[in-house]
C-alpha cells in the first residue's frame, strides 16, 4: 500500500512539473481593432478588411454579406496578429457584413461580425448566431463533466474509500454519458470552428479542424480517464483498482489543465496547478455522493464505517477545492466589479450561491445527519435525501460552469482596453500596419510594419514618420524611424499633445530613386 501510494505521488508530481514547464500558451483571443472600424462609413469601397486580435490566431471561416444581401467570396490570410480579408471589387453602396471565426491558442473558437457601410448606411443585419449549436455544445460539455466527476470519481471512491461496489448503475451511466459528451464535444467544436450546419458533424473537415485545437488533447485525456475507470470497476484486486483509479483521477486533473480559459491564463504554473487540484478534488467529492446515497438507502452495515473514512478526507479535499477555485476566480476576474459588470462574473455569482447551499448541506450531513444515524441506525432517510440534493446541486453547478465556454473572462475584456491603436494602410504598391501605443494624448510609440501588397516583407533603406493635426494648426512634425531586431521600424516617444484626428504620412525609401509614401488618419482621444 505504501509503495503504491509513493508511486502515485511520484507520478503526480512528475506530471504537474511537466504541465508547469510546458510551452507557454496564449490566452483566449479578443478582437481589438478593425479597419474599417465596426459601424464606420467610408466613401469608397476598401480593398481589404483587417481584423486585429490580441494574439496570433488561425482563421477558420470568414464570410461577406454585401449590401444587397448577397453572399460574396473573399480570400483570407493571417499575418502576425491580424487577419487580412480581401474583398471583391464591385461591392454595392450600403452596409456590408463581415462575419469571422478564428481559433485561439486555448482552443476556443472566437466568432463575431463587423459592419461597415460604403457611402450610406442601409438595413443589412448581421447574421444571427446558431442557438441550437450552442445548446448542444453546452449539453455535451455538461455530459463530459458528469462522466469525469460522478463517473471517474465514483469508481475512485469505490476503490479507495468504500472498498466495495455501491451505486454501480449511476456511476456506469455517468461514464457512458461522459464518453458520449467527450466525443460530441470534439465534433461540435469542429462544426463551430468552420461555421457548418449541425449535420457538419458527419464531415471529416469538422473532426480534423477540432483535432488541431488544444481541446483535442484535453478530450483524449478525459476519454482515457473514463475508460480506465470503467476497466478499474472490474479490477480483480484492490491493489489493481487503487493504481487504475489513481491514474484515472490524474487524467481528470490533466484534462482540465491543458485547455480552456483558465488553463491559458497567467501565471500558468498557478492556474494549471489550481485547475488540476480543483478537478481532482471535485471528482473526489461528487464521486462519493452516489455510493453514499445508495449505502444510506440500503442501510448497509458498512455505512458508518465508510462515512467515517470519507469525512476524514472530505474537509481537506473541500478546502483544496475552495482555495483552488478562489485562486482561479482572482486571476480571471481581476476586480470585484467584474462580478456585476460581466456575464462571466454573473455566472460566477450564481455558482457561488449554489456552492453556498452545497456547503450548507455538507455541513448538515457531517454535523447533524451522520451523528443521528450513529445514534439510531434506522434514521438514514434524511441523510440519503440530503446527499441526493447535493448531487442535484452539483449538476446545476456544472451546468453553470459549462456556460463559461461562451463567455470570455473579464481579464481578457480588460486587455482590449490597453492595446495599442492599430491603423492599416493598403494600396496596390504596399501595405503598412501601424501600431500606436498607447494611442492616447501624451508620448506615443509607433511601430511600422511595412509589407508589399501580397503581405511579403517590404525592403526599405529608410523610413520616416510625419504627423500633423491641421484642424488645430499643428504643422507636420517629422521623425526618422529605426529598424528594430524584430524587423519592424520604430519611432519612440512621439508627443501627441492634443486629441483629434491626426494625419499620418509614412515615407519608405526603397532605393535612391524610389520612395513609397502612404497616408492615413487616426483618432486620438
C-alpha positions as semicolon CSV with decimal commas, in nm:
position;residue;x (nm);y (nm);z (nm)
1;X;0,000;0,000;0,000
2;X;0,275;0,244;0,095
3;X;0,470;0,160;-0,220
4;X;0,164;0,212;-0,436
5;X;0,090;0,547;-0,275
6;X;0,451;0,653;-0,323
7;X;0,434;0,557;-0,690
8;X;0,117;0,755;-0,739
9;X;0,253;1,065;-0,567
10;X;0,574;1,049;-0,770
11;X;0,379;1,024;-1,092
12;X;0,156;1,310;-0,990
13;X;0,450;1,537;-0,914
14;X;0,619;1,450;-1,243
15;X;0,305;1,524;-1,441
16;X;0,249;1,853;-1,262
17;X;0,606;1,956;-1,334
18;X;0,553;1,866;-1,698
19;X;0,245;2,087;-1,701
20;X;0,424;2,378;-1,542
21;X;0,720;2,351;-1,776
22;X;0,507;2,311;-2,085
23;X;0,538;2,563;-2,361
24;X;0,360;2,881;-2,275
25;X;0,023;2,912;-2,442
26;X;-0,162;3,226;-2,527
27;X;-0,489;3,350;-2,389
28;X;-0,830;3,347;-2,546
29;X;-0,820;3,576;-2,850
30;X;-1,005;3,906;-2,850
31;X;-1,069;4,131;-3,148
32;X;-0,910;4,462;-3,054
33;X;-0,929;4,660;-3,374
34;X;-1,066;4,650;-3,725
35;X;-1,009;4,852;-4,038
36;X;-1,258;4,977;-4,148
37;X;-1,386;5,010;-3,793
38;X;-1,711;4,846;-3,690
39;X;-2,001;5,079;-3,770
40;X;-1,791;5,317;-3,982
41;X;-1,899;5,476;-4,310
42;X;-1,636;5,500;-4,583
43;X;-1,659;5,697;-4,905
44;X;-1,501;5,428;-5,125
45;X;-1,510;5,050;-5,111
46;X;-1,198;4,926;-4,928
47;X;-0,986;4,658;-5,087
48;X;-0,933;4,474;-4,762
49;X;-1,075;4,440;-4,415
50;X;-0,817;4,392;-4,141
51;X;-0,917;4,219;-3,817
52;X;-0,658;4,263;-3,544
53;X;-0,655;4,038;-3,239
54;X;-0,460;4,048;-2,914
55;X;-0,266;3,736;-3,018
56;X;-0,192;3,529;-3,325
57;X;-0,499;3,336;-3,441
58;X;-0,583;3,080;-3,707
59;X;-0,876;3,192;-3,924
60;X;-1,123;2,913;-3,995
61;X;-1,405;3,089;-4,177
62;X;-1,478;3,443;-4,299
63;X;-1,789;3,535;-4,497
64;X;-1,917;3,854;-4,654
65;X;-2,281;3,954;-4,697
66;X;-2,296;4,260;-4,921
67;X;-2,543;4,547;-4,904
68;X;-2,775;4,369;-5,147
69;X;-2,794;4,068;-4,913
70;X;-2,582;3,854;-5,144
71;X;-2,308;3,624;-5,004
72;X;-1,973;3,708;-5,165
73;X;-1,647;3,520;-5,188
74;X;-1,345;3,658;-5,004
75;X;-0,988;3,544;-4,953
76;X;-0,826;3,547;-4,612
77;X;-0,471;3,546;-4,484
78;X;-0,330;3,554;-4,130
79;X;-0,038;3,793;-4,078
80;X;0,102;3,807;-3,725
81;X;-0,194;3,901;-3,505
82;X;-0,411;4,017;-3,794
83;X;-0,642;3,851;-4,041
84;X;-0,648;4,017;-4,383
85;X;-0,976;3,978;-4,571
86;X;-0,953;4,068;-4,940
87;X;-1,288;4,198;-5,066
88;X;-1,438;4,178;-5,416
89;X;-1,400;4,492;-5,627
90;X;-1,768;4,552;-5,712
91;X;-1,930;4,594;-5,371
92;X;-2,256;4,794;-5,390
93;X;-2,313;5,101;-5,179
94;X;-2,467;5,036;-4,838
95;X;-2,393;4,830;-4,528
96;X;-2,172;4,522;-4,562
97;X;-2,145;4,244;-4,304
98;X;-1,819;4,056;-4,248
99;X;-1,857;3,751;-4,023
100;X;-1,546;3,579;-3,894
101;X;-1,444;3,273;-3,696
102;X;-1,092;3,219;-3,570
103;X;-0,943;2,981;-3,321
104;X;-0,710;3,097;-3,046
105;X;-0,434;2,908;-2,873
106;X;-0,662;2,797;-2,590
107;X;-0,869;2,604;-2,844
108;X;-1,180;2,817;-2,823
109;X;-1,343;2,947;-3,139
110;X;-1,390;3,323;-3,145
111;X;-1,669;3,446;-3,368
112;X;-1,811;3,786;-3,447
113;X;-1,938;4,020;-3,713
114;X;-1,818;4,354;-3,838
115;X;-2,044;4,605;-4,016
116;X;-1,923;4,892;-4,230
117;X;-2,103;5,100;-4,487
118;X;-1,997;5,233;-4,824
119;X;-2,144;5,578;-4,882
120;X;-2,469;5,527;-4,688
121;X;-2,600;5,310;-4,407
122;X;-2,864;5,063;-4,521
123;X;-3,071;4,797;-4,347
124;X;-2,850;4,492;-4,368
125;X;-2,826;4,298;-4,044
126;X;-2,562;4,070;-3,902
127;X;-2,648;3,701;-3,932
128;X;-2,785;3,554;-3,609
129;X;-2,581;3,307;-3,410
130;X;-2,671;2,938;-3,401
131;X;-2,854;2,889;-3,072
132;X;-2,912;2,518;-3,133
133;X;-2,542;2,458;-3,184
134;X;-2,455;2,639;-2,864
135;X;-2,718;2,442;-2,672
136;X;-2,570;2,116;-2,800
137;X;-2,217;2,229;-2,710
138;X;-2,335;2,314;-2,360
139;X;-2,514;1,981;-2,322
140;X;-2,210;1,787;-2,443
141;X;-1,986;1,975;-2,201
142;X;-2,225;1,900;-1,912
143;X;-2,224;1,530;-2,003
144;X;-1,846;1,532;-2,012
145;X;-1,828;1,682;-1,664
146;X;-2,075;1,424;-1,533
147;X;-1,854;1,143;-1,662
148;X;-1,537;1,291;-1,517
149;X;-1,665;1,383;-1,173
150;X;-1,951;1,143;-1,094
151;X;-1,818;0,856;-1,308
152;X;-1,443;0,857;-1,251
153;X;-1,484;0,995;-0,901
154;X;-1,739;0,724;-0,821
155;X;-1,505;0,445;-0,923
156;X;-1,221;0,606;-0,725
157;X;-1,446;0,623;-0,419
158;X;-1,543;0,257;-0,452
159;X;-1,178;0,151;-0,465
160;X;-1,020;0,379;-0,203
161;X;-1,299;0,475;0,042
162;X;-1,595;0,240;0,008
163;X;-1,376;-0,059;-0,075
164;X;-1,676;-0,222;-0,236
165;X;-1,926;-0,154;-0,515
166;X;-2,216;0,079;-0,447
167;X;-2,413;0,298;-0,685
168;X;-2,291;0,099;-0,985
169;X;-2,580;0,190;-1,214
170;X;-2,541;0,567;-1,173
171;X;-2,162;0,550;-1,196
172;X;-2,163;0,342;-1,513
173;X;-2,431;0,564;-1,670
174;X;-2,222;0,870;-1,582
175;X;-1,919;0,719;-1,754
176;X;-2,124;0,634;-2,064
177;X;-2,274;0,984;-2,079
178;X;-1,927;1,131;-2,027
179;X;-1,779;0,935;-2,317
180;X;-2,064;1,045;-2,544
181;X;-2,022;1,402;-2,423
182;X;-1,647;1,400;-2,493
183;X;-1,695;1,266;-2,845
184;X;-1,978;1,509;-2,918
185;X;-1,772;1,800;-2,780
186;X;-1,497;1,731;-3,031
187;X;-1,734;1,707;-3,327
188;X;-1,929;2,018;-3,227
189;X;-1,604;2,207;-3,176
190;X;-1,523;2,143;-3,542
191;X;-1,870;2,248;-3,653
192;X;-1,839;2,569;-3,452
193;X;-1,492;2,642;-3,589
194;X;-1,595;2,605;-3,952
195;X;-1,941;2,759;-3,910
196;X;-2,103;2,445;-4,050
197;X;-2,464;2,334;-4,007
198;X;-2,529;2,076;-3,736
199;X;-2,500;1,790;-3,984
200;X;-2,143;1,902;-4,039
201;X;-2,052;1,662;-3,755
202;X;-2,062;1,394;-4,025
203;X;-1,786;1,560;-4,227
204;X;-1,417;1,485;-4,192
205;X;-1,336;1,858;-4,203
206;X;-1,513;1,919;-3,871
207;X;-1,320;1,645;-3,691
208;X;-0,988;1,743;-3,849
209;X;-1,039;2,107;-3,759
210;X;-1,120;2,025;-3,397
211;X;-0,820;1,793;-3,375
212;X;-0,594;2,089;-3,439
213;X;-0,703;2,274;-3,125
214;X;-0,592;2,238;-2,763
215;X;-0,933;2,086;-2,684
216;X;-0,826;1,767;-2,859
217;X;-0,560;1,652;-2,606
218;X;-0,791;1,758;-2,322
219;X;-1,068;1,534;-2,454
220;X;-0,826;1,249;-2,517
221;X;-0,719;1,266;-2,152
222;X;-1,084;1,278;-2,043
223;X;-1,172;0,974;-2,253
224;X;-0,867;0,791;-2,118
225;X;-0,977;0,873;-1,762
226;X;-1,327;0,735;-1,817
227;X;-1,212;0,421;-1,997
228;X;-0,954;0,343;-1,728
229;X;-1,221;0,397;-1,461
230;X;-1,464;0,165;-1,639
231;X;-1,198;-0,108;-1,653
232;X;-1,098;-0,043;-1,291
233;X;-1,454;-0,114;-1,177
234;X;-1,396;-0,480;-1,273
235;X;-1,044;-0,498;-1,130
236;X;-0,958;-0,841;-0,990
237;X;-0,790;-0,698;-0,678
238;X;-0,790;-0,386;-0,462
239;X;-0,428;-0,308;-0,547
240;X;-0,505;-0,309;-0,920
241;X;-0,812;-0,089;-0,859
242;X;-0,607;0,155;-0,650
243;X;-0,348;0,202;-0,923
244;X;-0,603;0,224;-1,206
245;X;-0,831;0,470;-1,032
246;X;-0,537;0,687;-0,924
247;X;-0,426;0,708;-1,289
248;X;-0,781;0,791;-1,393
249;X;-0,802;1,074;-1,139
250;X;-0,469;1,215;-1,260
251;X;-0,607;1,212;-1,614
252;X;-0,912;1,406;-1,490
253;X;-0,689;1,678;-1,347
254;X;-0,469;1,690;-1,655
255;X;-0,768;1,706;-1,887
256;X;-0,889;2,024;-1,719
257;X;-0,539;2,172;-1,712
258;X;-0,449;2,165;-2,079
259;X;-0,727;2,365;-2,243
260;X;-0,976;2,641;-2,178
261;X;-0,986;2,999;-2,050
262;X;-0,828;2,937;-1,711
263;X;-0,560;2,699;-1,837
264;X;-0,414;2,968;-2,063
265;X;-0,421;3,249;-1,807
266;X;-0,101;3,375;-1,648
267;X;0,077;3,268;-1,436
268;X;0,024;2,925;-1,581
269;X;0,219;2,747;-1,307
270;X;-0,061;2,866;-1,077
271;X;-0,368;2,834;-1,299
272;X;-0,285;2,488;-1,434
273;X;-0,196;2,355;-1,091
274;X;-0,515;2,508;-0,945
275;X;-0,723;2,351;-1,221
276;X;-0,564;2,013;-1,156
277;X;-0,638;2,033;-0,784
278;X;-0,987;2,172;-0,841
279;X;-1,078;1,894;-1,083
280;X;-0,940;1,609;-0,875
281;X;-1,096;1,747;-0,555
282;X;-1,432;1,789;-0,721
283;X;-1,422;1,434;-0,859
284;X;-1,340;1,306;-0,510
285;X;-1,637;1,498;-0,366
286;X;-1,900;1,432;-0,634
287;X;-1,788;1,074;-0,687
288;X;-1,873;0,993;-0,326
289;X;-2,234;1,110;-0,342
290;X;-2,397;0,830;-0,541
291;X;-2,232;0,544;-0,345
292;X;-2,309;0,711;-0,010
293;X;-2,672;0,772;-0,107
294;X;-2,712;0,407;-0,208
295;X;-2,548;0,282;0,112
296;X;-2,784;0,504;0,315
297;X;-3,088;0,389;0,118
298;X;-2,997;0,024;0,160
299;X;-2,898;0,078;0,528
300;X;-2,581;-0,121;0,476
301;X;-2,384;-0,217;0,783
302;X;-2,076;-0,057;0,633
303;X;-2,244;0,287;0,608
304;X;-2,097;0,440;0,927
305;X;-1,750;0,300;0,859
306;X;-1,748;0,441;0,506
307;X;-1,890;0,775;0,623
308;X;-1,610;0,796;0,878
309;X;-1,339;0,743;0,615
310;X;-1,495;0,990;0,375
311;X;-1,547;1,257;0,644
312;X;-1,182;1,234;0,748
313;X;-1,067;1,324;0,394
314;X;-1,359;1,541;0,287
315;X;-1,264;1,851;0,489
316;X;-0,913;1,892;0,340
317;X;-1,045;1,797;-0,005
318;X;-1,320;2,059;0,008
319;X;-1,072;2,315;0,140
320;X;-0,842;2,248;-0,158
321;X;-1,136;2,279;-0,397
322;X;-1,232;2,612;-0,240
323;X;-0,875;2,753;-0,237
324;X;-0,801;2,650;-0,594
325;X;-1,136;2,790;-0,708
326;X;-1,061;3,118;-0,528
327;X;-0,720;3,143;-0,698
328;X;-0,877;3,087;-1,041
329;X;-1,151;3,343;-0,972
330;X;-0,895;3,607;-0,869
331;X;-0,694;3,550;-1,188
332;X;-0,997;3,559;-1,416
333;X;-1,191;3,844;-1,256
334;X;-0,914;4,091;-1,162
335;X;-1,173;4,311;-0,984
336;X;-1,486;4,279;-0,770
337;X;-1,677;4,498;-1,014
338;X;-1,643;4,229;-1,281
339;X;-1,878;4,011;-1,078
340;X;-2,158;4,253;-1,162
341;X;-2,047;4,405;-1,490
342;X;-1,967;4,094;-1,693
343;X;-2,150;3,781;-1,798
344;X;-1,862;3,572;-1,669
345;X;-1,892;3,736;-1,328
346;X;-2,270;3,686;-1,321
347;X;-2,224;3,313;-1,381
348;X;-1,965;3,301;-1,105
349;X;-2,204;3,475;-0,865
350;X;-2,476;3,220;-0,941
351;X;-2,224;2,940;-0,895
352;X;-2,114;3,080;-0,558
353;X;-2,478;3,090;-0,444
354;X;-2,523;2,721;-0,530
355;X;-2,187;2,633;-0,374
356;X;-2,302;2,801;-0,052
357;X;-2,609;2,577;-0,047
358;X;-2,389;2,279;-0,121
359;X;-2,156;2,355;0,168
360;X;-2,456;2,402;0,397
361;X;-2,584;2,058;0,306
362;X;-2,238;1,908;0,351
363;X;-2,216;2,063;0,698
364;X;-2,562;1,930;0,787
365;X;-2,461;1,582;0,674
366;X;-2,145;1,588;0,881
367;X;-2,274;1,759;1,195
368;X;-2,641;1,654;1,214
369;X;-2,749;1,366;0,994
370;X;-2,444;1,140;1,035
371;X;-2,445;1,164;1,419
372;X;-2,820;1,091;1,407
373;X;-2,753;0,772;1,211
374;X;-2,482;0,678;1,461
375;X;-2,735;0,711;1,746
376;X;-3,026;0,545;1,567
377;X;-2,913;0,347;1,264
378;X;-3,259;0,326;1,105
379;X;-3,272;0,709;1,065
380;X;-3,090;0,716;0,731
381;X;-3,359;0,881;0,516
382;X;-3,270;1,248;0,599
383;X;-2,906;1,171;0,521
384;X;-3,000;0,997;0,197
385;X;-3,222;1,285;0,079
386;X;-2,961;1,544;0,168
387;X;-2,691;1,359;-0,026
388;X;-2,924;1,326;-0,325
389;X;-2,989;1,701;-0,312
390;X;-2,613;1,759;-0,301
391;X;-2,583;1,558;-0,622
392;X;-2,851;1,765;-0,794
393;X;-2,682;2,088;-0,684
394;X;-2,352;1,958;-0,820
395;X;-2,512;1,901;-1,161
396;X;-2,659;2,253;-1,155
397;X;-2,315;2,395;-1,074
398;X;-2,157;2,200;-1,359
399;X;-2,427;2,337;-1,590
400;X;-2,326;2,690;-1,492
401;X;-1,958;2,614;-1,540
402;X;-2,033;2,481;-1,889
403;X;-2,175;2,825;-1,978
404;X;-1,826;2,974;-1,943
405;X;-1,748;2,808;-2,275
406;X;-1,930;3,103;-2,440
407;X;-1,817;3,390;-2,218
408;X;-1,468;3,543;-2,217
409;X;-1,336;3,614;-1,866
410;X;-1,305;3,977;-1,751
411;X;-0,923;3,970;-1,764
412;X;-0,946;3,929;-2,143
413;X;-1,202;4,204;-2,179
414;X;-0,972;4,432;-1,979
415;X;-0,686;4,355;-2,217
416;X;-0,876;4,510;-2,505
417;X;-0,871;4,848;-2,323
418;X;-0,491;4,853;-2,303
419;X;-0,398;4,755;-2,654
420;X;-0,227;4,987;-2,899
421;X;-0,421;5,176;-3,161
422;X;-0,387;5,000;-3,498
423;X;-0,401;5,162;-3,840
424;X;-0,385;4,967;-4,164
425;X;-0,295;5,143;-4,489
426;X;-0,323;4,944;-4,810
427;X;-0,250;5,042;-5,170
428;X;-0,150;4,849;-5,480
429;X;0,215;4,932;-5,409
430;X;0,239;4,842;-5,041
431;X;0,060;4,764;-4,720
432;X;0,159;4,929;-4,391
433;X;0,036;4,826;-4,049
434;X;0,096;5,089;-3,780
435;X;0,065;5,027;-3,407
436;X;0,041;5,333;-3,183
437;X;0,088;5,277;-2,809
438;X;-0,095;5,383;-2,603
439;X;-0,287;5,567;-2,875
440;X;-0,379;5,847;-2,636
441;X;-0,274;6,204;-2,565
442;X;0,087;6,212;-2,448
443;X;0,406;6,034;-2,556
444;X;0,338;5,751;-2,801
445;X;0,548;5,474;-2,954
446;X;0,493;5,393;-3,322
447;X;0,568;5,052;-3,475
448;X;0,565;5,048;-3,855
449;X;0,515;4,706;-4,016
450;X;0,596;4,751;-4,385
451;X;0,473;4,487;-4,630
452;X;0,424;4,451;-5,000
453;X;0,075;4,418;-5,138
454;X;0,095;4,038;-5,103
455;X;0,194;4,067;-4,734
456;X;0,558;3,972;-4,800
457;X;0,827;4,181;-4,621
458;X;0,886;4,526;-4,771
459;X;1,256;4,605;-4,807
460;X;1,324;4,968;-4,719
461;X;1,650;5,154;-4,662
462;X;1,492;5,427;-4,452
463;X;1,150;5,508;-4,309
464;X;1,015;5,842;-4,196
465;X;0,701;5,921;-3,998
466;X;0,533;6,260;-4,037
467;X;0,241;6,367;-3,816
468;X;0,016;6,672;-3,830
469;X;-0,315;6,798;-3,695
470;X;-0,436;7,066;-3,939
471;X;-0,763;7,130;-3,752
472;X;-0,567;7,252;-3,450
473;X;-0,299;7,431;-3,651
474;X;-0,025;7,176;-3,576
475;X;0,208;7,166;-3,873
476;X;0,389;6,847;-3,980
477;X;0,644;6,710;-3,736
478;X;0,888;6,460;-3,882
479;X;1,064;6,170;-3,711
480;X;1,306;5,914;-3,853
481;X;1,225;5,551;-3,778
482;X;1,483;5,297;-3,663
483;X;1,481;4,937;-3,782
484;X;1,447;4,705;-3,485
485;X;1,568;4,347;-3,439
486;X;1,207;4,234;-3,486
487;X;1,215;4,353;-3,848
488;X;0,978;4,647;-3,783
489;X;1,050;5,021;-3,790
490;X;1,017;5,202;-3,456
491;X;0,963;5,565;-3,359
492;X;0,955;5,616;-2,985
493;X;0,819;5,887;-2,757
494;X;0,641;6,096;-3,018
495;X;0,435;6,366;-2,838
496;X;0,065;6,388;-2,930
497;X;-0,029;6,690;-2,716
498;X;-0,400;6,725;-2,801
499;X;-0,683;6,493;-2,905
500;X;-0,821;6,498;-3,255
501;X;-0,794;6,334;-3,595
502;X;-0,423;6,328;-3,668
503;X;-0,282;6,284;-4,016
504;X;-0,001;6,034;-4,063
505;X;0,237;6,004;-4,356
506;X;0,495;5,728;-4,389
507;X;0,776;5,757;-4,642
508;X;0,970;5,439;-4,711
509;X;1,288;5,484;-4,917
510;X;1,341;5,174;-5,130
511;X;1,632;5,297;-5,345
512;X;1,795;5,631;-5,406
513;X;1,544;5,683;-5,685
514;X;1,227;5,518;-5,545
515;X;1,019;5,608;-5,245
516;X;0,681;5,473;-5,138
517;X;0,451;5,708;-4,948
518;X;0,132;5,604;-4,768
519;X;-0,103;5,831;-4,574
520;X;-0,399;5,793;-4,341
521;X;-0,570;5,948;-4,039
522;X;-0,614;5,818;-3,686
523;X;-0,820;5,937;-3,392
524;X;-0,652;6,031;-3,064
525;X;-0,870;6,072;-2,753
